[in-house]
Short mmCIF file of C-alpha atoms in Angstrom, two decimals:
data_model
loop_
_atom_site.label_atom_id
_atom_site.label_comp_id
_atom_site.label_asym_id
_atom_site.label_seq_id
_atom_site.Cartn_x
_atom_site.Cartn_y
_atom_site.Cartn_z
CA MET A 48 -97.88 -25.94 -48.03
CA ASP A 49 -95.12 -23.35 -48.31
CA THR A 50 -91.85 -25.05 -47.49
CA HIS A 51 -89.51 -22.28 -48.60
CA LEU A 52 -87.46 -21.35 -45.57
CA ILE A 53 -84.71 -19.34 -47.24
CA ASP A 54 -84.61 -16.81 -50.09
CA LEU A 55 -83.70 -18.24 -53.47
CA ASP A 56 -84.34 -16.60 -56.80
CA ALA A 57 -87.31 -17.73 -58.82
CA ASP A 58 -85.31 -19.46 -61.60
CA LEU A 59 -83.48 -21.56 -59.03
CA ARG A 60 -86.77 -22.47 -57.29
CA ASP A 61 -88.26 -23.48 -60.63
CA CYS A 62 -85.31 -25.69 -61.53
CA ILE A 63 -85.37 -27.35 -58.08
CA ALA A 64 -89.08 -28.11 -58.61
CA GLN A 65 -88.39 -29.59 -62.07
CA CYS A 66 -85.61 -31.81 -60.69
CA THR A 67 -87.81 -32.96 -57.82
CA ALA A 68 -90.64 -33.81 -60.24
CA CYS A 69 -88.26 -35.64 -62.57
CA HIS A 70 -86.73 -37.63 -59.69
CA GLN A 71 -90.21 -38.79 -58.75
CA ALA A 72 -91.30 -39.51 -62.35
CA CYS A 73 -88.24 -41.65 -63.11
CA THR A 74 -88.61 -43.54 -59.83
CA GLU A 75 -92.26 -44.29 -60.66
CA LEU A 76 -91.46 -45.21 -64.26
CA VAL A 77 -89.14 -47.98 -63.05
CA SER A 78 -92.21 -49.75 -61.65
CA HIS A 79 -94.20 -49.17 -64.83
CA CYS A 80 -91.38 -50.47 -67.05
CA LEU A 81 -90.75 -53.56 -64.92
CA ASP A 82 -94.46 -54.38 -65.22
CA ARG A 83 -94.30 -54.00 -69.02
CA GLY A 84 -91.24 -56.25 -69.32
CA GLY A 85 -89.28 -56.85 -72.52
CA GLU A 86 -87.00 -53.99 -73.60
CA HIS A 87 -88.71 -51.82 -70.96
CA ALA A 88 -87.23 -54.03 -68.25
CA ALA A 89 -83.79 -54.26 -69.85
CA ARG A 90 -80.86 -53.51 -67.62
CA ALA A 91 -79.66 -50.50 -69.63
CA HIS A 92 -83.08 -48.81 -69.59
CA ILE A 93 -83.84 -49.37 -65.90
CA ASN A 94 -80.34 -48.29 -64.87
CA LEU A 95 -80.65 -45.11 -66.96
CA LEU A 96 -83.92 -44.26 -65.18
CA LEU A 97 -82.29 -44.91 -61.80
CA ALA A 98 -79.23 -42.82 -62.60
CA CYS A 99 -81.45 -40.00 -63.87
CA ALA A 100 -83.56 -40.07 -60.68
CA ASP A 101 -80.35 -39.95 -58.65
CA ILE A 102 -78.67 -37.00 -60.38
CA CYS A 103 -82.01 -35.09 -60.34
CA ARG A 104 -82.07 -35.33 -56.56
CA THR A 105 -78.42 -34.36 -56.23
CA SER A 106 -78.90 -31.46 -58.63
CA ALA A 107 -81.93 -30.20 -56.66
CA ASP A 108 -80.12 -30.43 -53.32
CA THR A 109 -76.99 -28.71 -54.67
CA MET A 110 -79.14 -25.78 -55.81
CA LEU A 111 -80.95 -25.72 -52.44
CA ARG A 112 -77.54 -25.46 -50.75
CA GLN A 113 -76.64 -22.54 -53.10
CA VAL A 114 -73.26 -24.08 -53.84
CA PRO A 115 -71.62 -22.10 -56.71
CA GLN A 116 -70.68 -25.36 -58.44
CA HIS A 117 -74.37 -26.21 -58.98
CA ALA A 118 -73.74 -25.47 -62.65
CA ALA A 119 -71.71 -28.70 -62.80
CA THR A 120 -74.46 -30.86 -61.30
CA CYS A 121 -77.10 -29.14 -63.47
CA ARG A 122 -75.01 -29.89 -66.58
CA ALA A 123 -74.75 -33.58 -65.65
CA CYS A 124 -78.47 -33.63 -64.85
CA ALA A 125 -79.36 -32.10 -68.23
CA GLU A 126 -77.34 -34.80 -69.99
CA LEU A 127 -78.98 -37.70 -68.12
CA CYS A 128 -82.48 -36.19 -68.47
CA THR A 129 -82.02 -35.73 -72.23
CA ALA A 130 -80.92 -39.36 -72.60
CA CYS A 131 -83.95 -40.49 -70.58
CA ALA A 132 -86.35 -38.27 -72.55
CA ASP A 133 -85.03 -39.58 -75.88
CA GLU A 134 -85.26 -43.21 -74.78
CA CYS A 135 -88.73 -42.90 -73.22
CA ALA A 136 -90.04 -41.08 -76.32
CA ARG A 137 -88.59 -43.73 -78.63
CA MET A 138 -89.74 -46.75 -76.62
CA GLY A 139 -93.11 -45.34 -75.62
CA SER A 140 -94.77 -44.12 -78.80
CA ASP A 141 -97.81 -46.25 -77.88
CA ASP A 142 -97.70 -45.60 -74.15
CA PRO A 143 -99.00 -42.36 -72.58
CA VAL A 144 -97.12 -43.04 -69.32
CA MET A 145 -93.79 -43.23 -71.15
CA GLN A 146 -94.70 -40.10 -73.13
CA ARG A 147 -95.53 -38.22 -69.93
CA CYS A 148 -92.19 -39.23 -68.41
CA ALA A 149 -90.39 -38.11 -71.59
CA GLU A 150 -92.04 -34.67 -71.28
CA ILE A 151 -91.06 -34.30 -67.63
CA CYS A 152 -87.45 -35.34 -68.40
CA ARG A 153 -87.30 -32.93 -71.38
CA ALA A 154 -88.59 -30.00 -69.30
CA CYS A 155 -86.07 -30.78 -66.55
CA ALA A 156 -83.22 -31.03 -69.07
CA GLU A 157 -84.09 -27.61 -70.51
CA SER A 158 -84.34 -26.00 -67.09
CA CYS A 159 -81.01 -27.52 -66.00
CA GLU A 160 -79.29 -26.44 -69.21
CA GLU A 161 -80.33 -22.85 -68.52
CA MET A 162 -79.06 -23.05 -64.93
CA ALA A 163 -75.77 -24.56 -66.15
CA GLY A 164 -75.35 -21.45 -68.32
CA MET B 244 -97.45 -30.25 -63.21
CA ASP B 245 -98.90 -33.71 -62.64
CA THR B 246 -96.02 -36.09 -62.16
CA HIS B 247 -97.99 -39.11 -60.99
CA LEU B 248 -97.23 -41.89 -63.42
CA ILE B 249 -98.53 -44.86 -61.44
CA ASP B 250 -101.57 -45.45 -59.21
CA LEU B 251 -100.93 -45.04 -55.52
CA ASP B 252 -103.57 -44.54 -52.86
CA ALA B 253 -104.17 -41.02 -51.60
CA ASP B 254 -102.73 -41.59 -48.11
CA LEU B 255 -99.47 -42.82 -49.59
CA ARG B 256 -99.33 -39.84 -51.99
CA ASP B 257 -99.91 -37.47 -49.10
CA CYS B 258 -97.16 -39.02 -46.99
CA ILE B 259 -94.73 -38.92 -49.93
CA ALA B 260 -95.49 -35.21 -50.34
CA GLN B 261 -94.92 -34.56 -46.62
CA CYS B 262 -91.58 -36.39 -46.71
CA THR B 263 -90.50 -34.48 -49.83
CA ALA B 264 -91.43 -31.16 -48.21
CA CYS B 265 -89.62 -32.10 -44.99
CA HIS B 266 -86.49 -33.17 -46.88
CA GLN B 267 -86.42 -29.77 -48.52
CA ALA B 268 -87.19 -27.82 -45.34
CA CYS B 269 -84.43 -29.53 -43.33
CA THR B 270 -81.93 -29.04 -46.16
CA GLU B 271 -82.78 -25.31 -46.29
CA LEU B 272 -82.70 -24.98 -42.51
CA VAL B 273 -79.08 -26.12 -42.46
CA SER B 274 -78.17 -22.91 -44.33
CA HIS B 275 -80.29 -20.78 -42.01
CA CYS B 276 -78.79 -22.35 -38.87
CA LEU B 277 -75.20 -22.04 -40.12
CA ASP B 278 -75.86 -18.33 -40.73
CA ARG B 279 -77.24 -17.93 -37.20
CA GLY B 280 -74.23 -19.67 -35.63
CA GLY B 281 -73.91 -20.58 -31.93
CA GLU B 282 -75.96 -23.58 -30.81
CA HIS B 283 -77.77 -23.44 -34.18
CA ALA B 284 -74.48 -24.36 -35.90
CA ALA B 285 -73.52 -27.02 -33.36
CA ARG B 286 -72.52 -30.36 -34.77
CA ALA B 287 -75.35 -32.30 -33.12
CA HIS B 288 -78.05 -29.96 -34.43
CA ILE B 289 -76.78 -29.74 -38.01
CA ASN B 290 -76.22 -33.49 -38.19
CA LEU B 291 -79.74 -34.13 -36.91
CA LEU B 292 -81.15 -31.90 -39.67
CA LEU B 293 -79.04 -33.72 -42.28
CA ALA B 294 -80.05 -37.17 -41.04
CA CYS B 295 -83.70 -36.11 -41.00
CA ALA B 296 -83.47 -34.79 -44.59
CA ASP B 297 -81.89 -38.08 -45.62
CA ILE B 298 -84.41 -40.48 -44.07
CA CYS B 299 -87.28 -38.29 -45.41
CA ARG B 300 -86.02 -38.84 -48.94
CA THR B 301 -85.49 -42.56 -48.37
CA SER B 302 -88.93 -42.89 -46.81
CA ALA B 303 -90.55 -41.07 -49.77
CA ASP B 304 -88.77 -43.23 -52.35
CA THR B 305 -89.57 -46.46 -50.50
CA MET B 306 -93.27 -45.54 -50.59
CA LEU B 307 -93.01 -44.59 -54.28
CA ARG B 308 -91.56 -48.05 -54.93
CA GLN B 309 -94.50 -49.62 -53.03
CA VAL B 310 -92.15 -51.85 -51.09
CA PRO B 311 -94.15 -53.60 -48.32
CA GLN B 312 -91.40 -52.77 -45.80
CA HIS B 313 -92.10 -49.03 -46.17
CA ALA B 314 -93.58 -49.22 -42.70
CA ALA B 315 -90.03 -49.65 -41.37
CA THR B 316 -88.64 -46.60 -43.15
CA CYS B 317 -91.73 -44.54 -42.18
CA ARG B 318 -91.21 -45.52 -38.54
CA ALA B 319 -87.57 -44.40 -38.63
CA CYS B 320 -88.61 -41.21 -40.43
CA ALA B 321 -91.23 -40.42 -37.81
CA GLU B 322 -88.62 -40.78 -35.06
CA LEU B 323 -86.09 -38.47 -36.74
CA CYS B 324 -88.77 -35.91 -37.70
CA THR B 325 -90.09 -35.81 -34.12
CA ALA B 326 -86.57 -35.22 -32.77
CA CYS B 327 -86.06 -32.42 -35.32
CA ALA B 328 -89.44 -30.84 -34.58
CA ASP B 329 -88.75 -30.85 -30.83
CA GLU B 330 -85.30 -29.34 -31.23
CA CYS B 331 -86.36 -26.67 -33.74
CA ALA B 332 -89.32 -25.67 -31.55
CA ARG B 333 -87.11 -25.43 -28.46
CA MET B 334 -84.25 -23.54 -30.10
CA GLY B 335 -86.38 -21.32 -32.29
CA SER B 336 -89.00 -19.75 -30.00
CA ASP B 337 -87.90 -16.33 -31.33
CA ASP B 338 -87.37 -17.41 -34.92
CA PRO B 339 -90.26 -17.87 -37.38
CA VAL B 340 -88.08 -19.88 -39.80
CA MET B 341 -87.26 -22.42 -37.07
CA GLN B 342 -90.93 -22.53 -36.04
CA ARG B 343 -91.97 -23.17 -39.65
CA CYS B 344 -89.48 -26.02 -39.94
CA ALA B 345 -90.73 -27.49 -36.64
CA GLU B 346 -94.29 -27.50 -38.04
CA ILE B 347 -93.24 -29.20 -41.27
CA CYS B 348 -91.27 -31.85 -39.34
CA ARG B 349 -94.21 -32.41 -36.95
CA ALA B 350 -96.68 -32.86 -39.82
CA CYS B 351 -94.32 -35.29 -41.54
CA ALA B 352 -93.81 -37.26 -38.31
CA GLU B 353 -97.58 -37.62 -37.85
CA SER B 354 -98.12 -38.71 -41.44
CA CYS B 355 -95.28 -41.25 -41.23
CA GLU B 356 -96.55 -42.63 -37.92
CA GLU B 357 -99.92 -43.31 -39.53
CA MET B 358 -98.28 -45.04 -42.51
CA ALA B 359 -96.11 -47.12 -40.16
CA GLY B 360 -99.35 -48.40 -38.59
CA MET C 37 -56.43 -45.80 -47.98
CA ASP C 38 -57.41 -44.61 -44.51
CA THR C 39 -60.42 -42.37 -44.82
CA HIS C 40 -61.33 -42.15 -41.15
CA LEU C 41 -61.19 -38.48 -40.23
CA ILE C 42 -63.03 -38.58 -36.90
CA ASP C 43 -63.04 -40.97 -33.94
CA LEU C 44 -65.85 -43.49 -33.97
CA ASP C 45 -65.96 -46.68 -31.95
CA ALA C 46 -65.07 -49.91 -33.68
CA ASP C 47 -68.60 -51.39 -33.63
CA LEU C 48 -69.97 -48.31 -35.35
CA ARG C 49 -67.17 -48.40 -37.96
CA ASP C 50 -67.91 -52.06 -38.63
CA CYS C 51 -71.63 -51.48 -39.08
CA ILE C 52 -70.94 -48.52 -41.43
CA ALA C 53 -68.70 -50.80 -43.52
CA GLN C 54 -71.39 -53.50 -43.65
CA CYS C 55 -74.03 -51.00 -44.76
CA THR C 56 -71.70 -49.58 -47.43
CA ALA C 57 -70.96 -53.08 -48.74
CA CYS C 58 -74.65 -53.99 -48.75
CA HIS C 59 -75.58 -50.77 -50.57
CA GLN C 60 -73.09 -51.68 -53.27
CA ALA C 61 -74.09 -55.35 -53.46
CA CYS C 62 -77.81 -54.58 -53.84
CA THR C 63 -77.09 -51.94 -56.49
CA GLU C 64 -75.01 -54.46 -58.45
CA LEU C 65 -77.57 -57.22 -58.01
CA VAL C 66 -80.19 -55.08 -59.76
CA SER C 67 -78.12 -55.39 -62.96
CA HIS C 68 -77.64 -59.12 -62.47
CA CYS C 69 -81.36 -59.71 -61.87
CA LEU C 70 -82.46 -57.59 -64.84
CA ASP C 71 -80.16 -59.68 -67.04
CA ARG C 72 -81.67 -62.91 -65.68
CA GLY C 73 -85.23 -61.71 -66.27
CA GLY C 74 -88.40 -63.55 -65.19
CA GLU C 75 -89.18 -63.35 -61.47
CA HIS C 76 -85.70 -61.84 -60.94
CA ALA C 77 -86.78 -58.78 -62.95
CA ALA C 78 -90.20 -58.52 -61.31
CA ARG C 79 -91.15 -55.13 -59.98
CA ALA C 80 -91.43 -56.23 -56.36
CA HIS C 81 -87.97 -57.84 -56.31
CA ILE C 82 -86.12 -55.00 -58.06
CA ASN C 83 -87.84 -52.38 -55.91
CA LEU C 84 -86.93 -54.30 -52.74
CA LEU C 85 -83.26 -54.32 -53.80
CA LEU C 86 -83.41 -50.58 -54.55
CA ALA C 87 -85.08 -49.75 -51.24
CA CYS C 88 -82.53 -51.89 -49.40
CA ALA C 89 -79.62 -50.14 -51.14
CA ASP C 90 -81.15 -46.80 -50.20
CA ILE C 91 -81.73 -47.44 -46.49
CA CYS C 92 -78.23 -48.98 -46.23
CA ARG C 93 -76.72 -45.72 -47.41
CA THR C 94 -78.93 -43.65 -45.12
CA SER C 95 -78.14 -45.92 -42.20
CA ALA C 96 -74.37 -45.64 -42.86
CA ASP C 97 -74.48 -41.85 -43.13
CA THR C 98 -76.61 -41.47 -40.00
CA MET C 99 -74.01 -43.47 -38.04
CA LEU C 100 -71.18 -41.40 -39.60
CA ARG C 101 -72.97 -38.27 -38.37
CA GLN C 102 -73.23 -39.81 -34.86
CA VAL C 103 -76.86 -38.84 -34.61
CA PRO C 104 -78.34 -40.49 -31.47
CA GLN C 105 -81.38 -41.62 -33.49
CA HIS C 106 -79.22 -43.90 -35.63
CA ALA C 107 -80.84 -46.79 -33.79
CA ALA C 108 -84.03 -45.98 -35.72
CA THR C 109 -82.38 -46.06 -39.14
CA CYS C 110 -80.41 -49.21 -38.20
CA ARG C 111 -83.66 -50.92 -37.19
CA ALA C 112 -85.28 -50.06 -40.54
CA CYS C 113 -82.13 -51.17 -42.34
CA ALA C 114 -82.11 -54.51 -40.54
CA GLU C 115 -85.71 -55.13 -41.59
CA LEU C 116 -85.08 -54.35 -45.27
CA CYS C 117 -81.82 -56.33 -45.33
CA THR C 118 -83.52 -59.38 -43.79
CA ALA C 119 -86.28 -59.24 -46.40
CA CYS C 120 -83.66 -58.98 -49.16
CA ALA C 121 -81.57 -61.81 -47.74
CA ASP C 122 -84.60 -64.10 -47.50
CA GLU C 123 -85.74 -63.33 -51.04
CA CYS C 124 -82.27 -63.66 -52.60
CA ALA C 125 -81.68 -66.96 -50.78
CA ARG C 126 -85.06 -68.34 -51.90
CA MET C 127 -84.80 -67.20 -55.53
CA GLY C 128 -81.11 -67.92 -55.96
CA SER C 129 -80.57 -71.47 -54.78
CA ASP C 130 -78.90 -72.21 -58.14
CA ASP C 131 -77.11 -68.89 -58.47
CA PRO C 132 -73.88 -68.08 -56.59
CA VAL C 133 -74.27 -64.33 -57.23
CA MET C 134 -77.69 -64.31 -55.53
CA GLN C 135 -76.30 -66.45 -52.68
CA ARG C 136 -73.44 -64.00 -52.18
CA CYS C 137 -75.82 -61.08 -52.05
CA ALA C 138 -77.99 -62.94 -49.54
CA GLU C 139 -74.93 -63.42 -47.29
CA ILE C 140 -73.97 -59.74 -47.48
CA CYS C 141 -77.55 -58.68 -46.68
CA ARG C 142 -77.74 -61.16 -43.78
CA ALA C 143 -74.46 -59.92 -42.28
CA CYS C 144 -75.61 -56.31 -42.59
CA ALA C 145 -78.98 -57.12 -40.98
CA GLU C 146 -77.24 -58.74 -38.00
CA SER C 147 -74.84 -55.84 -37.56
CA CYS C 148 -77.67 -53.29 -37.77
CA GLU C 149 -79.80 -55.23 -35.31
CA GLU C 150 -76.97 -55.07 -32.78
CA MET C 151 -76.53 -51.32 -33.32
CA ALA C 152 -80.31 -50.80 -32.97
CA GLY C 153 -80.03 -52.38 -29.51
CA MET D 223 -65.17 -58.98 -47.74
CA ASP D 224 -65.56 -59.24 -51.52
CA THR D 225 -68.72 -57.44 -52.49
CA HIS D 226 -68.20 -57.43 -56.24
CA LEU D 227 -71.16 -59.24 -57.75
CA ILE D 228 -70.77 -58.19 -61.38
CA ASP D 229 -67.80 -57.74 -63.71
CA LEU D 230 -66.54 -54.19 -64.03
CA ASP D 231 -63.17 -53.16 -65.35
CA ALA D 232 -60.46 -52.28 -62.87
CA ASP D 233 -60.40 -48.53 -63.63
CA LEU D 234 -64.11 -48.26 -62.98
CA ARG D 235 -63.78 -50.24 -59.71
CA ASP D 236 -60.97 -47.95 -58.60
CA CYS D 237 -62.96 -44.79 -59.35
CA ILE D 238 -66.01 -46.18 -57.51
CA ALA D 239 -63.78 -46.85 -54.48
CA GLN D 240 -62.36 -43.30 -54.60
CA CYS D 241 -65.84 -41.79 -54.78
CA THR D 242 -67.04 -43.94 -51.89
CA ALA D 243 -64.03 -42.92 -49.79
CA CYS D 244 -64.54 -39.24 -50.66
CA HIS D 245 -68.25 -39.39 -49.81
CA GLN D 246 -67.33 -40.74 -46.39
CA ALA D 247 -64.46 -38.28 -45.82
CA CYS D 248 -66.57 -35.22 -46.66
CA THR D 249 -69.43 -36.47 -44.47
CA GLU D 250 -67.01 -36.92 -41.56
CA LEU D 251 -65.33 -33.58 -42.17
CA VAL D 252 -68.66 -31.78 -41.68
CA SER D 253 -68.56 -32.90 -38.03
CA HIS D 254 -64.93 -31.88 -37.64
CA CYS D 255 -65.54 -28.43 -39.17
CA LEU D 256 -68.67 -27.77 -37.09
CA ASP D 257 -66.61 -28.55 -33.98
CA ARG D 258 -63.87 -26.13 -35.07
CA GLY D 259 -66.36 -23.31 -35.75
CA GLY D 260 -65.53 -19.96 -37.32
CA GLU D 261 -64.93 -20.05 -41.09
CA HIS D 262 -64.90 -23.86 -40.87
CA ALA D 263 -68.58 -23.78 -39.87
CA ALA D 264 -69.55 -21.15 -42.43
CA ARG D 265 -72.55 -21.96 -44.58
CA ALA D 266 -70.62 -21.93 -47.87
CA HIS D 267 -67.96 -24.35 -46.62
CA ILE D 268 -70.32 -26.86 -44.98
CA ASN D 269 -72.65 -26.81 -48.00
CA LEU D 270 -69.73 -27.43 -50.35
CA LEU D 271 -68.72 -30.49 -48.29
CA LEU D 272 -72.30 -31.75 -48.34
CA ALA D 273 -72.69 -31.22 -52.09
CA CYS D 274 -69.37 -32.96 -52.70
CA ALA D 275 -70.39 -35.94 -50.55
CA ASP D 276 -73.64 -36.13 -52.50
CA ILE D 277 -72.23 -36.06 -56.04
CA CYS D 278 -69.54 -38.59 -54.99
CA ARG D 279 -72.24 -41.05 -54.05
CA THR D 280 -74.22 -40.39 -57.22
CA SER D 281 -71.09 -40.70 -59.33
CA ALA D 282 -70.20 -44.04 -57.69
CA ASP D 283 -73.68 -45.46 -58.17
CA THR D 284 -73.88 -44.30 -61.80
CA MET D 285 -70.62 -46.17 -62.51
CA LEU D 286 -71.91 -49.25 -60.64
CA ARG D 287 -74.99 -49.19 -62.89
CA GLN D 288 -72.70 -48.97 -65.98
CA VAL D 289 -74.77 -46.18 -67.44
CA PRO D 290 -72.93 -44.76 -70.50
CA GLN D 291 -73.57 -41.20 -69.26
CA HIS D 292 -71.39 -41.81 -66.19
CA ALA D 293 -68.86 -39.49 -67.85
CA ALA D 294 -71.25 -36.61 -67.08
CA THR D 295 -71.58 -37.43 -63.39
CA CYS D 296 -67.81 -38.06 -63.12
CA ARG D 297 -67.15 -34.63 -64.68
CA ALA D 298 -69.44 -32.92 -62.16
CA CYS D 299 -67.85 -34.95 -59.36
CA ALA D 300 -64.34 -33.91 -60.43
CA GLU D 301 -65.38 -30.26 -60.33
CA LEU D 302 -66.89 -30.45 -56.84
CA CYS D 303 -63.99 -32.53 -55.49
CA THR D 304 -61.44 -30.05 -56.85
CA ALA D 305 -63.29 -27.15 -55.21
CA CYS D 306 -63.38 -29.08 -51.91
CA ALA D 307 -59.70 -30.04 -52.12
CA ASP D 308 -58.68 -26.43 -52.78
CA GLU D 309 -60.76 -25.07 -49.93
CA CYS D 310 -59.69 -27.74 -47.41
CA ALA D 311 -56.02 -27.25 -48.32
CA ARG D 312 -56.31 -23.45 -47.97
CA MET D 313 -58.27 -23.47 -44.70
CA GLY D 314 -56.44 -26.37 -43.11
CA SER D 315 -52.73 -25.61 -43.41
CA ASP D 316 -52.44 -26.17 -39.62
CA ASP D 317 -54.88 -29.07 -39.45
CA PRO D 318 -53.92 -32.64 -40.44
CA VAL D 319 -57.58 -33.71 -40.65
CA MET D 320 -58.32 -31.00 -43.22
CA GLN D 321 -55.13 -31.89 -45.10
CA ARG D 322 -56.15 -35.54 -45.18
CA CYS D 323 -59.58 -34.66 -46.56
CA ALA D 324 -57.95 -32.42 -49.20
CA GLU D 325 -55.80 -35.38 -50.34
CA ILE D 326 -58.79 -37.72 -50.58
CA CYS D 327 -60.79 -35.11 -52.55
CA ARG D 328 -57.82 -34.47 -54.88
CA ALA D 329 -57.33 -38.18 -55.59
CA CYS D 330 -61.06 -38.58 -56.29
CA ALA D 331 -61.05 -35.56 -58.61
CA GLU D 332 -58.15 -36.99 -60.60
CA SER D 333 -59.75 -40.42 -60.87
CA CYS D 334 -63.09 -38.89 -61.97
CA GLU D 335 -61.41 -36.65 -64.53
CA GLU D 336 -59.83 -39.71 -66.13
CA MET D 337 -63.18 -41.55 -66.20
CA ALA D 338 -64.85 -38.47 -67.71
CA GLY D 339 -62.37 -38.70 -70.57
#
């Protein structure tokens, strides 16, 4: 379903899609990690996932609104996504779901870094 | 890119996708309507679009979290989406962008009504 | 600091304040419950707190925007807040932090029910 | 009503309060500006207010979650709040509501800059 109602350049559209995917992945990973328990359900890890999901959404919406300061929200998003990717990769060497989330976070971080310029 | 990290049934996945699309469409339509001006930029219309975008996101995330009370957020979402669809259809008879947004809102309202049971 | 920039009636202002307080309380309780562990860190409980925090914010903003459909978001908010209050009261009979959160959720649920009419 | 359920240092509590106030002020100012019309209802101005409201909320919640990367979201928040303060001050020299919003945005920007370190 095409939901693009206004013209945005392709790089911006791609970064919005990455942020939307990463918001959803981190939100889903909270459930997965709470089910696993242990360090996966530790306060610092769950709160990092939640904060990452949150800034991903804000970053996507700021780009959708074509606000010139979207570089600032993309920069913050890249930093949170990188932290999430590192942590998920480290904690999830035996867990394909964690690895998949790490990949999605890494791709979003790279896309946001480019948008931040 | 497959971003599904946890198992959710297909109806729930579909409704989450509709809510995500409607969040994005309403956010984009704000820009379109502000450019058009007049009744399109009236406070009541813009605020309805913003409130619809907001409950769409909340409804999507509540389903992603598999919270049993997602029926309540879907019900609220269906009500806001129906109001948006009606208003966009009425105000946008000459405007394909408004018509497209009305369709997306209508589809989301129907999907949320089904989820609300 | 007075941050009221537009006229809203006192009942609406009060309900917005309750929703804002409940959003904050549920967000903080996530950290408390993850530290406690066990059933407090179970997926269903944490996700209920997160969904409650989310609809509280959406409910507050929809009232701030004076969208006529705020009754719908208040109704959903009341349902989530009641579920949270019940669960926190049940799980936290020995825990003043849980009891305090239950009170805040209960007060928000009652205020939202009145606004929903 | 005391809604503080977990221990946070006073500077963090103050910055969270500033962000919450600024989120609310920018959300209310959208209604005021749409009523005024003209450049106040221009797409770029309304979208800046909306993006500022959004990052304020995300910044507040990231501090509430005590995520170490809150410096990144505070930095982005300071940048958006400064842009909002400048624009509201410039456009609202004759308008006490705009001036009040500019003050709230400026105070939030300063608080977030300090938190960002």
